[in-house]
mmCIF file of C-alpha atoms in Angstrom:
data_model
loop_
_atom_site.group_PDB
_atom_site.id
_atom_site.type_symbol
_atom_site.label_atom_id
_atom_site.label_comp_id
_atom_site.label_asym_id
_atom_site.label_seq_id
_atom_site.Cartn_x
_atom_site.Cartn_y
_atom_site.Cartn_z
ATOM 1 C CA MET A 1 -25.015 36.533 -17.038
ATOM 2 C CA SER A 2 -21.367 36.504 -18.120
ATOM 3 C CA ILE A 3 -20.199 34.028 -20.738
ATOM 4 C CA PRO A 4 -16.871 32.335 -19.910
ATOM 5 C CA SER A 5 -14.096 33.198 -22.285
ATOM 6 C CA PRO A 6 -12.970 30.333 -24.564
ATOM 7 C CA ASN A 7 -9.343 31.151 -23.775
ATOM 8 C CA ARG A 8 -10.044 30.997 -20.059
ATOM 9 C CA SER A 9 -11.848 27.669 -20.431
ATOM 10 C CA LEU A 10 -8.911 26.265 -22.399
ATOM 11 C CA ALA A 11 -6.488 27.436 -19.729
ATOM 12 C CA ALA A 12 -8.617 25.807 -17.028
ATOM 13 C CA ARG A 13 -8.553 22.486 -18.886
ATOM 14 C CA ALA A 14 -4.795 22.694 -19.471
ATOM 15 C CA GLU A 15 -3.932 23.604 -15.886
ATOM 16 C CA PRO A 16 -4.111 20.075 -14.350
ATOM 17 C CA TRP A 17 -2.067 18.655 -17.239
ATOM 18 C CA LEU A 18 0.561 21.325 -16.758
ATOM 19 C CA LEU A 19 0.727 20.465 -13.059
ATOM 20 C CA LEU A 20 1.138 16.782 -13.915
ATOM 21 C CA LEU A 21 3.654 17.404 -16.697
ATOM 22 C CA PRO A 22 6.843 17.223 -14.547
ATOM 23 C CA SER A 23 5.756 13.908 -13.027
ATOM 24 C CA ILE A 24 4.715 12.522 -16.402
ATOM 25 C CA VAL A 25 8.055 13.475 -17.956
ATOM 26 C CA LEU A 26 10.057 11.933 -15.102
ATOM 27 C CA PHE A 27 7.898 8.804 -15.027
ATOM 28 C CA ALA A 28 8.150 8.298 -18.770
ATOM 29 C CA THR A 29 11.880 9.049 -18.860
ATOM 30 C CA PHE A 30 12.839 6.631 -16.112
ATOM 31 C CA THR A 31 10.120 3.958 -16.496
ATOM 32 C CA HIS A 32 8.260 3.650 -19.771
ATOM 33 C CA ILE A 33 10.974 4.665 -22.208
ATOM 34 C CA PRO A 34 13.565 2.299 -20.636
ATOM 35 C CA ILE A 35 11.025 -0.561 -20.724
ATOM 36 C CA VAL A 36 10.325 0.031 -24.414
ATOM 37 C CA ARG A 37 14.034 0.341 -25.159
ATOM 38 C CA THR A 38 14.772 -2.873 -23.243
ATOM 39 C CA ALA A 39 12.034 -4.706 -25.143
ATOM 40 C CA ILE A 40 13.580 -3.588 -28.441
ATOM 41 C CA ASP A 41 17.094 -4.557 -27.340
ATOM 42 C CA SER A 42 15.883 -8.044 -26.359
ATOM 43 C CA PHE A 43 15.480 -8.804 -30.084
ATOM 44 C CA HIS A 44 19.071 -7.760 -30.872
ATOM 45 C CA SER A 45 22.436 -9.379 -30.283
ATOM 46 C CA THR A 46 25.089 -8.049 -27.930
ATOM 47 C CA PRO A 47 27.460 -5.523 -29.531
ATOM 48 C CA LYS A 48 31.072 -6.638 -29.227
ATOM 49 C CA GLY A 49 34.020 -4.432 -30.124
ATOM 50 C CA ALA A 50 33.649 -3.093 -33.634
ATOM 51 C CA ARG A 51 30.697 -5.389 -34.353
ATOM 52 C CA PRO A 52 27.399 -3.587 -33.707
ATOM 53 C CA SER A 53 24.281 -5.307 -32.478
ATOM 54 C CA ARG A 54 22.011 -6.826 -35.080
ATOM 55 C CA PHE A 55 18.423 -7.991 -35.149
ATOM 56 C CA VAL A 56 18.206 -11.669 -34.134
ATOM 57 C CA GLY A 57 14.471 -12.025 -33.562
ATOM 58 C CA LEU A 58 13.588 -14.508 -30.827
ATOM 59 C CA ALA A 59 17.100 -15.962 -30.572
ATOM 60 C CA ASN A 60 17.694 -14.537 -27.084
ATOM 61 C CA TYR A 61 14.410 -15.992 -25.846
ATOM 62 C CA GLU A 62 15.239 -19.339 -27.436
ATOM 63 C CA ASP A 63 18.597 -19.328 -25.653
ATOM 64 C CA MET A 64 16.764 -18.586 -22.422
ATOM 65 C CA ALA A 65 14.336 -21.468 -22.917
ATOM 66 C CA ALA A 66 17.282 -23.816 -23.504
ATOM 67 C CA ASP A 67 19.273 -22.524 -20.526
ATOM 68 C CA PRO A 68 19.020 -24.928 -17.523
ATOM 69 C CA ILE A 69 20.360 -22.251 -15.174
ATOM 70 C CA PHE A 70 17.436 -19.981 -16.075
ATOM 71 C CA TRP A 71 14.916 -22.680 -15.167
ATOM 72 C CA LYS A 72 16.817 -23.443 -11.967
ATOM 73 C CA ALA A 73 16.775 -19.755 -11.016
ATOM 74 C CA LEU A 74 13.059 -19.491 -11.851
ATOM 75 C CA ILE A 75 12.178 -22.508 -9.713
ATOM 76 C CA ASN A 76 14.331 -21.200 -6.860
ATOM 77 C CA ASN A 77 12.607 -17.837 -7.085
ATOM 78 C CA LEU A 78 9.147 -19.419 -7.005
ATOM 79 C CA VAL A 79 10.081 -21.571 -4.008
ATOM 80 C CA TYR A 80 11.572 -18.518 -2.320
ATOM 81 C CA ALA A 81 8.403 -16.472 -2.950
ATOM 82 C CA ILE A 82 6.041 -19.226 -1.798
ATOM 83 C CA GLY A 83 8.116 -19.776 1.318
ATOM 84 C CA THR A 84 8.679 -16.170 2.388
ATOM 85 C CA ILE A 85 5.527 -14.254 1.416
ATOM 86 C CA PRO A 86 2.946 -16.124 3.582
ATOM 87 C CA LEU A 87 5.349 -16.339 6.516
ATOM 88 C CA SER A 88 6.270 -12.638 6.352
ATOM 89 C CA ILE A 89 2.650 -11.493 6.087
ATOM 90 C CA GLY A 90 1.371 -13.898 8.749
ATOM 91 C CA LEU A 91 4.125 -12.982 11.190
ATOM 92 C CA ALA A 92 3.609 -9.267 10.505
ATOM 93 C CA LEU A 93 -0.118 -9.561 11.237
ATOM 94 C CA ALA A 94 0.504 -11.518 14.442
ATOM 95 C CA MET A 95 3.048 -8.946 15.657
ATOM 96 C CA ALA A 96 0.733 -6.053 14.789
ATOM 97 C CA LEU A 97 -2.177 -7.627 16.682
ATOM 98 C CA PHE A 98 0.086 -8.233 19.669
ATOM 99 C CA VAL A 99 1.583 -4.752 19.942
ATOM 100 C CA ASN A 100 -1.774 -3.109 19.197
ATOM 101 C CA GLY A 101 -3.136 -4.375 22.497
ATOM 102 C CA ARG A 102 -2.755 -2.777 25.870
ATOM 103 C CA ILE A 103 0.461 -4.385 27.048
ATOM 104 C CA ALA A 104 3.333 -3.026 29.098
ATOM 105 C CA GLY A 105 6.276 -1.775 27.062
ATOM 106 C CA ARG A 106 4.485 -1.969 23.712
ATOM 107 C CA GLY A 107 6.505 1.005 22.446
ATOM 108 C CA LEU A 108 9.743 -0.905 22.997
ATOM 109 C CA LEU A 109 8.235 -4.000 21.370
ATOM 110 C CA ARG A 110 7.219 -2.026 18.298
ATOM 111 C CA MET A 111 10.712 -0.606 18.024
ATOM 112 C CA ALA A 112 12.253 -4.063 18.444
ATOM 113 C CA TYR A 113 10.027 -5.546 15.744
ATOM 114 C CA PHE A 114 10.777 -2.695 13.354
ATOM 115 C CA THR A 115 14.545 -2.508 13.957
ATOM 116 C CA PRO A 116 15.554 -5.170 11.357
ATOM 117 C CA THR A 117 13.769 -3.126 8.690
ATOM 118 C CA VAL A 118 15.994 -0.067 9.062
ATOM 119 C CA LEU A 119 19.220 -2.073 8.890
ATOM 120 C CA PRO A 120 20.955 -2.150 5.489
ATOM 121 C CA MET A 121 20.564 -5.527 3.799
ATOM 122 C CA ILE A 122 24.333 -5.918 3.493
ATOM 123 C CA ALA A 123 24.673 -5.455 7.272
ATOM 124 C CA VAL A 124 21.855 -7.945 7.857
ATOM 125 C CA ALA A 125 23.562 -10.457 5.560
ATOM 126 C CA ASN A 126 26.840 -10.138 7.455
ATOM 127 C CA ILE A 127 25.053 -10.613 10.800
ATOM 128 C CA TRP A 128 23.400 -13.794 9.580
ATOM 129 C CA LEU A 129 26.630 -14.930 7.962
ATOM 130 C CA PHE A 130 28.046 -15.072 11.489
ATOM 131 C CA PHE A 131 24.943 -16.940 12.699
ATOM 132 C CA TYR A 132 25.322 -19.556 9.951
ATOM 133 C CA THR A 133 29.096 -20.086 10.241
ATOM 134 C CA PRO A 134 29.788 -23.814 10.845
ATOM 135 C CA HIS A 135 31.120 -24.712 14.322
ATOM 136 C CA TYR A 136 31.547 -21.073 15.415
ATOM 137 C CA GLY A 137 28.206 -19.541 14.437
ATOM 138 C CA LEU A 138 25.417 -18.819 16.895
ATOM 139 C CA LEU A 139 23.130 -21.539 15.522
ATOM 140 C CA ASP A 140 25.774 -24.267 15.805
ATOM 141 C CA GLN A 141 26.766 -23.039 19.260
ATOM 142 C CA ILE A 142 23.168 -23.424 20.432
ATOM 143 C CA ALA A 143 22.795 -26.770 18.640
ATOM 144 C CA GLY A 144 25.982 -27.994 20.325
ATOM 145 C CA LEU A 145 24.390 -27.447 23.757
ATOM 146 C CA PHE A 146 21.805 -30.089 22.838
ATOM 147 C CA GLY A 147 24.338 -32.530 21.417
ATOM 148 C CA PHE A 148 23.864 -31.770 17.733
ATOM 149 C CA GLY A 149 26.802 -31.576 15.337
ATOM 150 C CA ALA A 150 27.841 -28.691 13.115
ATOM 151 C CA THR A 151 25.805 -27.877 10.000
ATOM 152 C CA ASN A 152 27.033 -26.079 6.913
ATOM 153 C CA TRP A 153 23.840 -24.073 6.520
ATOM 154 C CA LEU A 154 24.943 -22.031 3.495
ATOM 155 C CA GLY A 155 27.167 -24.691 1.923
ATOM 156 C CA SER A 156 24.549 -27.407 1.555
ATOM 157 C CA GLN A 157 22.052 -27.491 -1.298
ATOM 158 C CA ALA A 158 19.360 -28.718 1.096
ATOM 159 C CA THR A 159 19.666 -25.840 3.574
ATOM 160 C CA ALA A 160 21.103 -22.861 1.650
ATOM 161 C CA LEU A 161 17.853 -21.525 0.178
ATOM 162 C CA PRO A 162 15.791 -22.066 3.376
ATOM 163 C CA ALA A 163 18.529 -20.264 5.322
ATOM 164 C CA ILE A 164 18.219 -17.233 3.049
ATOM 165 C CA MET A 165 14.429 -17.381 3.349
ATOM 166 C CA VAL A 166 14.746 -17.110 7.130
ATOM 167 C CA VAL A 167 16.821 -13.934 6.738
ATOM 168 C CA THR A 168 14.184 -12.420 4.458
ATOM 169 C CA VAL A 169 11.277 -13.205 6.793
ATOM 170 C CA TRP A 170 13.209 -11.795 9.753
ATOM 171 C CA LYS A 171 13.811 -8.526 7.906
ATOM 172 C CA GLU A 172 10.502 -8.007 6.095
ATOM 173 C CA ALA A 173 8.006 -8.979 8.795
ATOM 174 C CA GLY A 174 8.708 -5.843 10.816
ATOM 175 C CA PHE A 175 8.241 -3.632 7.761
ATOM 176 C CA PHE A 176 4.865 -5.167 6.918
ATOM 177 C CA MET A 177 3.862 -4.951 10.583
ATOM 178 C CA ILE A 178 3.914 -1.140 10.432
ATOM 179 C CA PHE A 179 1.214 -1.122 7.734
ATOM 180 C CA TYR A 180 -0.964 -3.583 9.627
ATOM 181 C CA LEU A 181 -0.522 -1.634 12.857
ATOM 182 C CA ALA A 182 -1.554 1.616 11.175
ATOM 183 C CA ALA A 183 -4.593 -0.115 9.656
ATOM 184 C CA LEU A 184 -5.632 -1.650 12.987
ATOM 185 C CA GLN A 185 -5.600 1.771 14.607
ATOM 186 C CA THR A 186 -8.048 3.121 12.001
ATOM 187 C CA ILE A 187 -10.700 0.485 12.780
ATOM 188 C CA SER A 188 -13.442 2.051 14.873
ATOM 189 C CA PRO A 189 -13.669 0.520 18.376
ATOM 190 C CA ASP A 190 -17.449 0.846 18.125
ATOM 191 C CA LEU A 191 -17.488 -2.138 15.782
ATOM 192 C CA LYS A 192 -15.750 -4.356 18.305
ATOM 193 C CA GLU A 193 -17.908 -3.074 21.147
ATOM 194 C CA ALA A 194 -21.065 -3.822 19.183
ATOM 195 C CA ALA A 195 -19.808 -7.316 18.406
ATOM 196 C CA ALA A 196 -18.936 -7.878 22.075
ATOM 197 C CA ILE A 197 -22.444 -6.844 23.115
ATOM 198 C CA GLU A 198 -23.808 -9.443 20.719
ATOM 199 C CA GLY A 199 -21.631 -12.071 22.397
ATOM 200 C CA ALA A 200 -19.101 -12.541 19.595
ATOM 201 C CA SER A 201 -15.819 -14.177 20.547
ATOM 202 C CA ASP A 202 -12.423 -12.653 19.812
ATOM 203 C CA LEU A 203 -11.924 -15.108 16.953
ATOM 204 C CA THR A 204 -15.294 -14.169 15.437
ATOM 205 C CA VAL A 205 -14.492 -10.473 15.737
ATOM 206 C CA PHE A 206 -11.220 -11.054 13.901
ATOM 207 C CA ARG A 207 -12.806 -13.192 11.149
ATOM 208 C CA ARG A 208 -15.886 -11.040 10.601
ATOM 209 C CA ILE A 209 -14.652 -7.503 11.321
ATOM 210 C CA THR A 210 -10.900 -7.064 11.642
ATOM 211 C CA TRP A 211 -9.671 -9.265 8.797
ATOM 212 C CA PRO A 212 -12.152 -7.987 6.146
ATOM 213 C CA LEU A 213 -11.258 -4.388 7.026
ATOM 214 C CA LEU A 214 -7.553 -5.221 6.720
ATOM 215 C CA MET A 215 -7.936 -6.547 3.169
ATOM 216 C CA PRO A 216 -6.942 -3.266 1.412
ATOM 217 C CA VAL A 217 -3.701 -3.185 3.402
ATOM 218 C CA THR A 218 -3.190 -6.907 2.858
ATOM 219 C CA LEU A 219 -3.501 -6.443 -0.906
ATOM 220 C CA PHE A 220 -0.959 -3.612 -0.800
ATOM 221 C CA ILE A 221 1.434 -5.685 1.305
ATOM 222 C CA LEU A 222 0.965 -8.746 -0.902
ATOM 223 C CA VAL A 223 1.858 -6.840 -4.071
ATOM 224 C CA ASN A 224 4.962 -5.392 -2.423
ATOM 225 C CA ALA A 225 5.949 -8.777 -1.012
ATOM 226 C CA VAL A 226 5.780 -10.388 -4.459
ATOM 227 C CA ILE A 227 7.878 -7.596 -5.976
ATOM 228 C CA ASN A 228 10.426 -7.906 -3.162
ATOM 229 C CA ALA A 229 10.603 -11.675 -3.642
ATOM 230 C CA PHE A 230 11.588 -11.292 -7.296
ATOM 231 C CA ARG A 231 13.990 -8.401 -6.868
ATOM 232 C CA MET A 232 15.905 -10.016 -4.029
ATOM 233 C CA VAL A 233 19.609 -10.085 -4.868
ATOM 234 C CA ASP A 234 21.731 -8.107 -2.414
ATOM 235 C CA HIS A 235 22.162 -10.633 0.390
ATOM 236 C CA ILE A 236 22.729 -13.412 -2.147
ATOM 237 C CA PHE A 237 26.054 -11.711 -2.923
ATOM 238 C CA ILE A 238 27.175 -11.837 0.716
ATOM 239 C CA LEU A 239 25.752 -15.150 1.876
ATOM 240 C CA THR A 240 26.099 -17.626 -1.005
ATOM 241 C CA GLY A 241 26.962 -15.950 -4.317
ATOM 242 C CA GLY A 242 24.214 -18.040 -5.912
ATOM 243 C CA GLY A 243 25.717 -21.337 -4.780
ATOM 244 C CA PRO A 244 26.217 -24.068 -3.954
ATOM 245 C CA ASP A 245 25.706 -25.349 -7.496
ATOM 246 C CA ASN A 246 23.065 -22.640 -8.218
ATOM 247 C CA ALA A 247 20.981 -23.772 -5.243
ATOM 248 C CA THR A 248 20.319 -20.123 -4.304
ATOM 249 C CA ASN A 249 20.503 -18.604 -7.772
ATOM 250 C CA VAL A 250 17.412 -16.490 -8.474
ATOM 251 C CA LEU A 251 16.236 -14.548 -11.510
ATOM 252 C CA LEU A 252 17.675 -11.147 -10.654
ATOM 253 C CA PHE A 253 21.027 -12.618 -9.607
ATOM 254 C CA HIS A 254 21.113 -14.665 -12.822
ATOM 255 C CA LEU A 255 20.289 -11.495 -14.766
ATOM 256 C CA TYR A 256 23.148 -9.673 -13.046
ATOM 257 C CA GLN A 257 25.602 -12.444 -13.885
ATOM 258 C CA VAL A 258 24.522 -12.600 -17.521
ATOM 259 C CA GLY A 259 24.543 -8.843 -18.006
ATOM 260 C CA PHE A 260 27.569 -7.723 -15.990
ATOM 261 C CA LYS A 261 29.726 -10.798 -15.468
ATOM 262 C CA PHE A 262 29.404 -12.456 -18.872
ATOM 263 C CA TRP A 263 28.452 -9.171 -20.613
ATOM 264 C CA ASP A 264 25.686 -10.721 -22.728
ATOM 265 C CA GLN A 265 23.423 -7.710 -22.955
ATOM 266 C CA GLY A 266 21.027 -9.233 -25.464
ATOM 267 C CA TYR A 267 20.269 -12.210 -23.247
ATOM 268 C CA ALA A 268 20.118 -9.956 -20.165
ATOM 269 C CA THR A 269 17.491 -7.697 -21.747
ATOM 270 C CA ALA A 270 15.415 -10.763 -22.628
ATOM 271 C CA LEU A 271 15.651 -11.882 -19.005
ATOM 272 C CA THR A 272 14.552 -8.415 -17.905
ATOM 273 C CA ILE A 273 11.448 -8.526 -20.093
ATOM 274 C CA VAL A 274 10.531 -11.990 -18.811
ATOM 275 C CA LEU A 275 10.973 -10.807 -15.214
ATOM 276 C CA LEU A 276 8.769 -7.758 -15.848
ATOM 277 C CA ALA A 277 6.151 -9.980 -17.486
ATOM 278 C CA ILE A 278 6.126 -12.332 -14.484
ATOM 279 C CA LEU A 279 5.709 -9.443 -12.033
ATOM 280 C CA SER A 280 2.961 -7.811 -14.131
ATOM 281 C CA LEU A 281 1.072 -11.089 -14.439
ATOM 282 C CA MET A 282 1.292 -11.770 -10.712
ATOM 283 C CA ALA A 283 0.156 -8.247 -9.844
ATOM 284 C CA LEU A 284 -2.804 -8.591 -12.228
ATOM 285 C CA VAL A 285 -3.796 -11.935 -10.725
ATOM 286 C CA GLN A 286 -3.604 -10.492 -7.219
ATOM 287 C CA PHE A 287 -5.805 -7.515 -8.044
ATOM 288 C CA VAL A 288 -8.366 -9.659 -9.869
ATOM 289 C CA ALA A 289 -8.441 -12.423 -7.254
ATOM 290 C CA ALA A 290 -8.416 -10.184 -4.192
ATOM 291 C CA GLY A 291 -10.463 -7.311 -5.619
ATOM 292 C CA ARG A 292 -13.799 -8.824 -4.605
ATOM 293 C CA ARG A 293 -12.624 -9.433 -1.059
ATOM 294 C CA VAL A 294 -11.416 -5.888 -0.402
ATOM 295 C CA HIS A 295 -13.702 -3.967 1.949
ATOM 296 C CA TYR A 296 -13.466 -0.291 2.797
ATOM 297 C CA GLN A 297 -14.938 1.489 5.771
#
């Protein structure tokens, strides 16, 4: 019996790490190191001209806590997330169930549902900007047929944020639908046939078989939906610019304004850390809360 060489055994143990090394280096360079650097910078002031940054402790976080615009942006972001995430996921599931059935033209329906996803967000924002234009926009033209007056959808504090939420749901539902559709097609038809033999209704089959088996995909979609809700910023630029009176200002847009418009890098890095903390906490809660309900075939 041959005894393995120690050098060969060492090489075998090092091989997977060597294969992972490029990914580890890239991941650390563009993810972990910037996060650590940002956390350090959040405790320093903004360098200005010949004056370098200096350690200020929690001053940036204290400024954030005393900033009413920050709290307004945070509340707007929470309302935006609560309003868009359930609607996007529910609509995506309904569309996936519909186009997964044996219906005529389901290929065209799938393409139609998915089309908003492939459009650039700036193009989507400009399309909806036309829809929301007072008097001349599509919505006011339709409302005028029923005797309703013009509405300044994006210029009113009461309707600006809901109007943006509608744009988000319209764009994201088709993207989430693709994941649900792929998951539905992996469910064995034998399960449904067995349930049908036992006399189970369609609603019972969905509650007891389909929905539990979709939980892994639902968890994945939910995590992505939360991340998307807090990194939403691009169509804010086109549609409202954060207005009126910060009615559509959200955390990432506020961060952009602080960091690149007012050039307060210290405060901006503190905002970044808070945003990362919020996303990490929400992801942790989702995995802990939904972990017990995830079923795998």
